[in-house]
Amino acid sequence: MQQKIIILDFGSQTTQLIGRRVRELDTFCEILPYNKFPKDDPSVIGVILSGSPYSVHDPEAFKVDLSQFVGRLPVLGICYGAQFISHSLGGKVEKADSREYGRAHLETINLYNPLFKGFDRGSQVWMSHGDTITVIPDGFEVIGSTADVENAAFWCEPGTQLSTLNSQLSTGIWAVQFHPEVYHTIQGKQLLKNFVVDICGSKQDWSASSFVDTTVAELKAQLGNDRVILGLSGGVDSSVAAVLLNKAIGKNLTCIFVDHGMLRKNEFQQVLNDYQVLGLNVIGVDASQKFFADLAGVSDPEQKRKIIGRDFVEVFNAEAKKITDAKWLAQGTIYPDRIESLNITGKVIKSHHNVGGLPKEMNLQLCEPLKWLFKDEVRRVGRQMGMPEHLITRHPFPGPGLAVRILGDITPEKVRILQDADDIYIRGLREYIDGDGVTLYDKVWQAGAILLSTVRSVGVMGDERTYEHPVALRAVTSTDAMTADWAHLPYDFLAKVSNEIINKVRGVNRVCYDISSKPPATIEWE
């Protein structure tokens, strides 16, 4: 039986980061809405309560019945989770004099408590809350304080009789008002390891190798001799899903790869060649003329996306219907695509745009072999199966392709200009090796060129005046794309790439570099 940690999500932007940190400890975890704790699941070994945008005093604040797991399973409350524990069990939470945000240091810390094993005195933590716990519940003990937050960490040891729950604890409760999951909490990973491994007793048997073996066996049992259709994009998620399915069902898998005409330069044929090497049964469909015709004259970004999405479904369905005995549609959906938080009225607070659903007319069942994995885990699984590194490390690429990297309407000529510029840029990132011996491509999360086709700028080439388009280069560093910083690329690299684009790409006479972070800017321009 697979052990797991349950993370109850109260709406925090860093909930997924908690999940990633737990998975990095080779421990399976499941992120669930705060009110969806699984009853009578013997595989659960511990519970983590996340942060929240709400105060515990807000009328709409998310609430959970702690008696479902407190005392029976080890519990760790983080930020709002800590405040909710205190508020629910008889402590006091009040508005802080000023918002406690940023770096702080645990000046007083109980190094004998199992949660802080291996910690340094004065360990840096990250605070982010408007309320603060002024009184902890009866039966609890403070185990960590900062200069401004007396009750920065507290616990209730096993065997304590809690009158508020009318029960005796068989396991402990821990609560911290800081965020151990974020990078700025220097020993946050150690704290989570102490909780997950030492306190909850994780066997740390969640790995890429075990995932491949287990998933292939489950797919064989689930699919039997049924035929499966998979839509490939050329990206790492769908490619890893295809290889997993191929290991399980072989020739019964048919993959469809649609070219909408706005892929990277030569990408359609390159990806088909890669898939042939992997032994996949792939049907390549060049539908670029249809997409260009339907996009003619359209410049609104949202309308472009809708047209491309509609046309893709039409083209994919037409090809899929030729496989008359198919019973399943497989997708490369990963865990962040599926996570959602619900409030008490059932409204969706967070949802993710990649979750597709099935067109009703297809009448197929859905298969999602990667639905429990984060992006970095998908890459580890790909490596475990021996996939080529250039497929595994591919940067994310928008579904509408270069259509959302061209400001204005779409024409084959504009796509040609951007493909040429982007090819020079990406090739340069792959070839430039920095002082650490790593390529710039592998150091950034995502990169691409943007054609400002609604703008023209004056330039001089030779003795002639030019009036052509600028190209903007974008590169960001990130771990999950929820936030991103602009990549500080070397000046000599930017100068070389700019010079090559201007000299070799007809229609471009100026190159800029985007130094905006997310937020407030998005990674893509449209």
XYZ file of C-alpha atoms in Angstrom:
526
model
C 0.000 0.000 0.000
C 1.400 3.416 -1.048
C 1.890 5.726 1.943
C 0.765 9.320 1.473
C 0.654 12.701 3.132
C -2.591 14.645 2.723
C -2.185 18.395 2.170
C -5.441 20.233 2.823
C -5.513 23.333 0.632
C -7.018 26.487 2.128
C -6.302 28.508 -1.004
C -2.648 29.480 -0.577
C -0.550 30.267 -3.639
C 2.236 28.120 -2.178
C 0.192 24.954 -1.568
C 1.628 23.309 -4.673
C 5.090 24.181 -3.411
C 4.377 22.234 -0.201
C 3.460 19.272 -2.385
C 6.645 19.592 -4.415
C 8.753 19.681 -1.247
C 7.072 16.546 0.111
C 7.575 14.728 -3.211
C 11.256 15.736 -3.133
C 11.415 13.618 0.018
C 10.411 10.579 -2.083
C 7.017 10.590 -0.404
C 3.696 10.549 -2.217
C 1.302 13.336 -1.293
C -2.139 14.390 -2.405
C -3.383 17.987 -2.388
C -7.105 18.165 -1.622
C -9.569 20.991 -1.001
C -9.705 21.806 2.715
C -13.140 20.126 3.082
C -12.320 16.883 1.237
C -10.294 14.927 3.797
C -10.524 11.207 2.860
C -12.153 9.216 5.636
C -11.016 5.705 6.482
C -7.975 5.742 4.179
C -5.302 3.575 5.866
C -2.575 4.834 3.492
C -2.591 8.352 5.021
C 0.331 8.814 7.437
C 0.094 12.557 8.132
C -1.772 15.791 7.399
C -0.492 19.276 6.476
C -2.773 22.324 6.618
C -1.773 25.017 4.111
C -1.858 28.797 4.253
C -4.794 30.855 3.020
C -5.629 34.344 1.713
C -8.243 34.598 4.468
C -8.130 35.504 8.149
C -9.628 32.937 10.520
C -12.084 35.710 11.515
C -13.414 36.289 7.984
C -17.025 35.158 7.511
C -15.940 33.252 4.378
C -12.867 31.721 6.022
C -12.324 28.068 5.146
C -12.926 25.723 8.078
C -12.339 22.024 8.571
C -13.415 19.619 11.312
C -10.080 18.903 13.007
C -11.515 15.902 14.872
C -11.338 13.945 11.579
C -7.568 13.581 11.969
C -6.152 15.523 14.962
C -4.997 13.064 17.612
C -5.146 10.159 15.177
C -2.551 11.343 12.647
C 0.437 13.705 12.962
C -0.631 17.213 11.898
C 1.426 20.212 10.738
C -0.283 23.586 10.347
C 1.456 26.218 8.202
C 0.614 29.946 8.548
C -3.206 30.027 8.282
C -3.126 26.313 9.147
C -1.333 27.167 12.400
C -3.741 30.013 13.150
C -6.739 27.815 12.430
C -5.440 25.149 14.836
C -4.979 27.756 17.555
C -8.332 29.455 16.886
C -10.230 26.128 16.813
C -8.650 24.654 19.946
C -9.063 27.597 22.312
C -6.143 29.899 21.463
C -6.366 33.503 20.322
C -5.625 34.981 16.876
C -5.592 38.757 16.466
C -4.772 41.299 13.807
C -1.051 42.065 13.867
C 0.011 45.682 14.461
C 1.614 45.528 11.026
C 1.691 42.823 8.395
C 4.473 40.365 9.215
C 6.089 39.753 5.854
C 9.588 38.757 4.804
C 12.677 37.291 6.406
C 12.840 36.620 10.139
C 15.042 34.546 12.414
C 14.070 31.943 14.989
C 15.924 33.482 17.928
C 14.438 31.075 20.453
C 14.050 27.496 19.326
C 13.592 24.134 21.045
C 16.233 22.079 19.270
C 15.131 18.968 21.175
C 11.704 18.982 19.558
C 11.528 16.460 16.701
C 10.291 19.151 14.285
C 13.532 21.127 14.688
C 16.060 18.279 14.649
C 19.223 19.453 12.882
C 18.275 23.142 12.993
C 20.670 26.003 13.671
C 19.902 28.653 16.247
C 18.886 31.851 14.475
C 17.674 29.905 11.436
C 16.131 32.190 8.790
C 12.407 31.749 8.055
C 9.870 33.525 5.825
C 6.759 35.177 7.273
C 3.656 36.232 5.336
C 0.584 36.952 7.450
C -1.621 39.809 8.625
C -2.919 38.058 11.751
C -0.793 36.635 14.532
C -1.348 34.070 17.285
C -1.319 35.920 20.608
C -2.397 33.002 22.830
C -1.798 29.322 22.096
C -4.367 26.720 23.249
C -4.151 24.978 26.629
C -1.913 21.939 26.452
C 0.359 23.446 23.772
C 3.959 24.609 24.198
C 5.917 27.258 22.291
C 8.953 25.753 20.532
C 10.060 28.666 18.324
C 9.970 32.484 18.470
C 11.261 35.417 16.445
C 11.927 38.974 17.585
C 8.390 39.980 16.584
C 6.436 36.717 16.758
C 6.459 34.998 20.129
C 4.358 32.020 18.988
C 6.178 31.383 15.712
C 6.092 27.612 16.337
C 4.253 25.514 18.910
C 3.208 21.939 19.500
C 1.064 19.572 21.550
C 2.761 16.315 22.439
C 1.188 12.847 22.239
C -0.721 11.791 25.341
C -2.122 15.285 26.016
C -5.801 15.450 26.958
C -7.474 18.178 24.883
C -10.733 19.338 26.437
C -11.750 21.119 23.224
C -11.748 17.793 21.380
C -12.702 15.729 24.427
C -9.965 13.249 23.574
C -6.399 12.232 24.316
C -3.864 12.647 21.526
C -2.158 9.514 20.260
C -0.006 11.629 17.925
C 1.351 15.173 18.118
C 0.225 18.460 16.593
C 2.775 20.965 15.228
C 2.127 24.489 13.993
C 4.377 27.163 12.462
C 3.428 30.718 11.476
C 6.190 30.832 8.852
C 6.378 29.067 5.472
C 8.856 26.140 5.459
C 8.039 25.362 1.815
C 9.523 28.559 0.353
C 13.147 29.031 -0.644
C 13.715 31.873 1.841
C 13.159 29.561 4.822
C 16.706 28.248 4.757
C 16.077 24.994 6.670
C 12.487 24.550 5.521
C 13.245 21.315 3.707
C 14.823 19.953 6.902
C 11.679 20.850 8.867
C 9.441 19.095 6.336
C 11.752 16.075 6.325
C 11.569 15.927 10.114
C 7.778 15.943 9.929
C 7.245 13.657 6.927
C 9.996 11.104 7.516
C 10.740 11.094 11.254
C 7.364 12.049 12.711
C 4.974 10.517 10.140
C 7.233 7.558 9.350
C 7.468 7.810 5.562
C 9.389 4.924 4.025
C 10.457 7.276 1.199
C 9.569 4.733 -1.477
C 7.978 7.144 -3.981
C 10.440 7.324 -6.893
C 10.519 7.594 -10.679
C 11.471 3.926 -10.916
C 8.632 2.744 -8.687
C 6.211 5.034 -10.515
C 7.097 3.561 -13.915
C 6.726 -0.046 -12.730
C 3.469 0.620 -10.874
C 1.916 2.767 -13.620
C 2.750 0.362 -16.455
C 1.127 -2.466 -14.473
C -1.936 -0.303 -13.728
C -2.252 0.742 -17.383
C -2.120 -2.882 -18.525
C -4.890 -3.753 -16.072
C -6.958 -0.655 -16.935
C -6.683 -0.829 -20.719
C -6.314 -4.531 -21.465
C -6.399 -4.993 -25.240
C -8.303 -1.753 -25.892
C -7.061 0.733 -28.461
C -5.980 4.160 -27.138
C -5.607 7.514 -28.920
C -3.183 10.127 -27.593
C -2.830 13.718 -28.764
C 0.862 14.639 -28.905
C 2.134 18.209 -28.708
C 5.877 17.601 -28.837
C 6.180 18.744 -25.218
C 7.598 16.725 -22.351
C 4.250 15.839 -20.711
C 2.557 14.264 -23.723
C 5.825 12.635 -24.841
C 6.407 10.941 -21.464
C 2.752 9.863 -21.358
C 3.152 8.318 -24.828
C 6.280 6.360 -23.866
C 4.606 5.080 -20.674
C 1.553 3.933 -22.635
C 3.765 2.381 -25.305
C 5.515 0.324 -22.614
C 2.118 -0.863 -21.374
C 0.112 -1.511 -24.550
C 2.524 -1.162 -27.500
C 0.799 -1.273 -30.897
C -2.611 -0.560 -29.357
C -1.530 3.077 -28.886
C -2.034 5.513 -31.769
C -0.677 9.038 -31.371
C -1.885 12.052 -33.352
C 0.363 15.097 -33.800
C -1.348 18.125 -35.366
C 0.703 20.889 -37.004
C -1.264 24.145 -36.854
C 1.488 25.965 -38.718
C 2.705 27.945 -35.723
C 5.249 25.542 -34.270
C 8.931 26.386 -33.993
C 11.070 26.244 -37.140
C 11.211 22.686 -38.573
C 9.631 21.401 -35.365
C 6.928 19.273 -36.983
C 9.383 17.023 -38.793
C 11.944 17.016 -35.972
C 9.345 15.861 -33.442
C 8.050 13.159 -35.790
C 11.635 11.913 -36.192
C 12.074 11.828 -32.399
C 8.884 9.839 -31.964
C 9.969 7.372 -34.652
C 13.207 6.767 -32.729
C 11.111 6.097 -29.604
C 9.126 3.472 -31.501
C 5.802 5.285 -31.236
C 2.971 4.849 -33.716
C 2.360 8.484 -34.709
C 0.095 10.058 -37.323
C 1.302 13.531 -38.335
C -1.365 15.911 -39.657
C -0.374 19.125 -41.442
C -3.434 21.359 -41.006
C -1.603 24.673 -41.245
C -3.606 25.977 -44.218
C -6.898 25.607 -42.328
C -5.532 27.421 -39.265
C -4.043 30.277 -41.287
C -7.304 30.716 -43.212
C -9.418 30.826 -40.060
C -7.003 33.223 -38.314
C -6.822 35.687 -41.215
C -7.370 39.253 -40.000
C -7.790 38.254 -36.337
C -5.590 40.203 -33.889
C -7.402 39.832 -30.534
C -5.364 37.389 -28.391
C -8.355 35.651 -26.814
C -10.064 35.224 -30.168
C -6.874 33.766 -31.640
C -6.719 31.233 -28.812
C -10.370 30.244 -29.261
C -10.033 29.761 -33.013
C -6.916 27.630 -32.606
C -8.543 25.572 -29.850
C -11.690 25.020 -31.923
C -9.769 24.092 -35.071
C -7.481 21.751 -33.161
C -10.455 19.811 -31.777
C -12.008 19.607 -35.255
C -8.809 18.344 -36.886
C -8.016 15.935 -34.043
C -11.559 14.525 -33.975
C -11.606 14.013 -37.730
C -8.395 11.994 -37.542
C -9.446 10.121 -34.387
C -12.737 8.993 -35.946
C -10.745 7.042 -38.532
C -9.658 4.751 -35.673
C -13.073 3.177 -35.300
C -12.234 0.686 -32.558
C -10.655 3.188 -30.125
C -12.096 3.147 -26.609
C -9.771 5.540 -24.737
C -8.373 9.047 -25.151
C -5.079 9.551 -23.315
C -3.828 12.973 -22.234
C -0.561 14.230 -20.755
C -2.398 16.001 -17.927
C -0.128 16.522 -14.894
C -1.006 17.178 -11.270
C -0.862 21.014 -11.253
C -3.387 20.960 -14.119
C -5.901 19.191 -11.884
C -5.481 20.792 -8.459
C -8.326 23.011 -7.398
C -9.562 24.651 -4.211
C -13.233 24.953 -3.370
C -14.855 27.298 -0.908
C -17.746 26.395 1.326
C -20.310 27.282 -1.356
C -18.602 25.077 -3.939
C -17.226 27.891 -6.115
C -13.875 27.269 -7.742
C -11.117 29.474 -6.313
C -8.253 28.098 -8.390
C -8.443 26.005 -11.502
C -5.988 25.195 -14.249
C -6.516 25.686 -17.944
C -4.948 22.493 -19.249
C -7.666 20.142 -18.039
C -9.501 19.344 -21.227
C -12.451 17.035 -20.921
C -13.737 14.931 -23.742
C -15.847 16.145 -26.645
C -19.143 14.306 -26.146
C -19.271 13.031 -29.715
C -16.005 11.103 -29.269
C -17.591 8.725 -26.746
C -14.199 7.754 -25.310
C -13.013 7.077 -21.779
C -10.211 9.249 -20.396
C -6.760 7.932 -19.462
C -4.260 10.254 -17.690
C -1.119 8.307 -16.700
C 0.731 11.398 -15.365
C -2.145 12.898 -13.382
C -0.314 12.612 -10.030
C 3.034 14.083 -11.152
C 4.584 17.531 -10.989
C 6.633 18.744 -13.975
C 10.018 17.908 -12.441
C 8.755 14.404 -11.631
C 7.599 13.960 -15.230
C 11.146 14.718 -16.352
C 12.593 12.209 -13.867
C 10.207 9.550 -15.179
C 11.298 10.340 -18.737
C 14.949 9.881 -17.792
C 14.117 6.650 -15.975
C 12.642 5.305 -19.235
C 15.736 6.338 -21.224
C 14.161 9.110 -23.292
C 16.505 11.536 -25.122
C 17.576 14.451 -22.942
C 16.574 17.084 -25.510
C 12.960 15.865 -25.280
C 12.961 15.786 -21.478
C 14.430 19.280 -21.032
C 12.286 21.015 -23.659
C 10.992 24.367 -22.482
C 7.227 24.790 -22.059
C 5.602 26.039 -25.254
C 2.104 27.555 -25.507
C -0.604 25.426 -27.099
C -1.454 28.137 -29.667
C 2.245 28.246 -30.496
C 3.731 31.335 -32.094
C 0.247 32.802 -32.615
C 0.431 34.240 -29.080
C 3.990 35.437 -29.658
C 2.959 37.560 -32.638
C 1.277 40.810 -31.637
C -1.416 41.466 -34.218
C -2.918 39.287 -36.922
C -1.317 36.078 -38.138
C 0.117 35.499 -41.613
C 2.507 32.842 -42.935
C 5.108 35.555 -43.550
C 4.967 36.803 -39.943
C 5.284 33.235 -38.696
C 8.293 32.756 -40.976
C 9.980 35.872 -39.541
C 9.371 34.772 -35.962
C 10.422 31.175 -36.599
C 13.742 32.361 -38.018
C 14.384 34.762 -35.131
C 13.319 32.229 -32.497
C 15.505 29.533 -34.059
C 18.595 31.750 -33.811
C 17.752 32.619 -30.191
C 17.024 29.078 -28.964
C 19.992 27.620 -30.826
C 22.190 30.276 -29.217
C 20.899 29.364 -25.742
C 21.706 25.704 -26.388
C 25.237 26.474 -27.634
C 26.315 29.008 -24.988
C 27.988 27.265 -22.041
C 28.552 29.415 -18.954
C 31.242 29.201 -16.294
C 29.413 26.371 -14.512
C 29.607 24.202 -17.620
C 25.820 24.402 -18.148
C 24.070 25.723 -21.253
C 21.934 28.827 -20.917
C 19.024 26.792 -22.298
C 19.199 24.455 -19.301
C 19.474 27.369 -16.872
C 16.227 29.050 -17.879
C 12.687 27.747 -17.440
C 11.284 29.124 -20.681
C 12.513 31.285 -23.536
C 11.193 32.552 -26.829
C 11.073 35.436 -29.261
C 8.085 37.775 -29.727
C 7.321 39.586 -32.983
C 5.889 43.077 -32.514
C 4.143 43.005 -35.870
C 1.916 45.980 -34.964
C 5.035 48.133 -34.537
C 7.652 49.318 -37.033
C 10.899 51.056 -36.226
C 13.362 53.003 -38.341
C 16.777 51.491 -38.982
C 19.741 51.720 -41.321
C 21.224 48.758 -43.183
C 24.099 49.577 -45.504
C 23.260 52.957 -46.951
C 19.505 52.359 -46.921
C 16.802 53.354 -44.479
C 14.685 50.470 -43.195
C 11.249 50.484 -41.588
C 10.719 47.020 -40.156
C 9.538 45.119 -37.095
C 11.176 44.830 -33.672
C 11.628 41.435 -32.016
C 11.586 41.061 -28.228
C 13.493 38.234 -26.554
C 12.036 36.672 -23.406
C 13.722 34.291 -20.946
C 12.601 33.532 -17.391
C 13.718 31.441 -14.445
C 11.091 29.617 -12.426
C 10.262 26.362 -10.671
C 6.584 26.024 -11.542
C 5.621 29.071 -13.682
C 3.381 30.437 -10.910
C 6.009 33.136 -10.426
C 8.981 33.883 -12.670
C 11.965 36.208 -12.754
C 13.588 37.468 -15.920
C 16.787 35.586 -16.672
C 19.958 37.644 -16.361
C 21.530 36.507 -19.630
C 25.135 37.568 -20.361
C 25.533 40.785 -22.352
C 27.902 39.151 -24.836
C 25.301 36.487 -25.574
C 22.519 39.046 -26.079
C 24.771 41.141 -28.340
C 25.676 38.137 -30.500
C 22.070 36.926 -30.827
C 20.763 40.429 -31.564
C 23.358 40.942 -34.275
C 22.638 37.570 -35.875
C 18.861 38.095 -35.900
C 19.111 41.569 -37.462
C 21.607 40.423 -40.083
C 19.889 37.171 -41.054
C 16.137 37.601 -40.544
C 14.407 39.609 -43.265
C 11.782 41.921 -41.754
C 13.559 42.634 -38.436
C 15.771 45.638 -37.712
C 15.658 45.919 -33.918
C 15.971 43.453 -30.991
C 14.913 44.167 -27.385
C 15.183 42.079 -24.189
C 12.196 41.788 -21.840
C 13.213 42.330 -18.189
C 9.714 41.986 -16.660
C 9.009 39.472 -13.903
C 5.802 37.562 -13.164
C 3.907 39.110 -11.491
C 3.061 41.724 -12.694
C 3.848 40.595 -16.259
C 2.967 37.150 -17.596
C 5.544 34.866 -19.193
C 3.861 35.029 -22.590
C 2.966 38.393 -24.133
C -0.544 37.329 -25.154
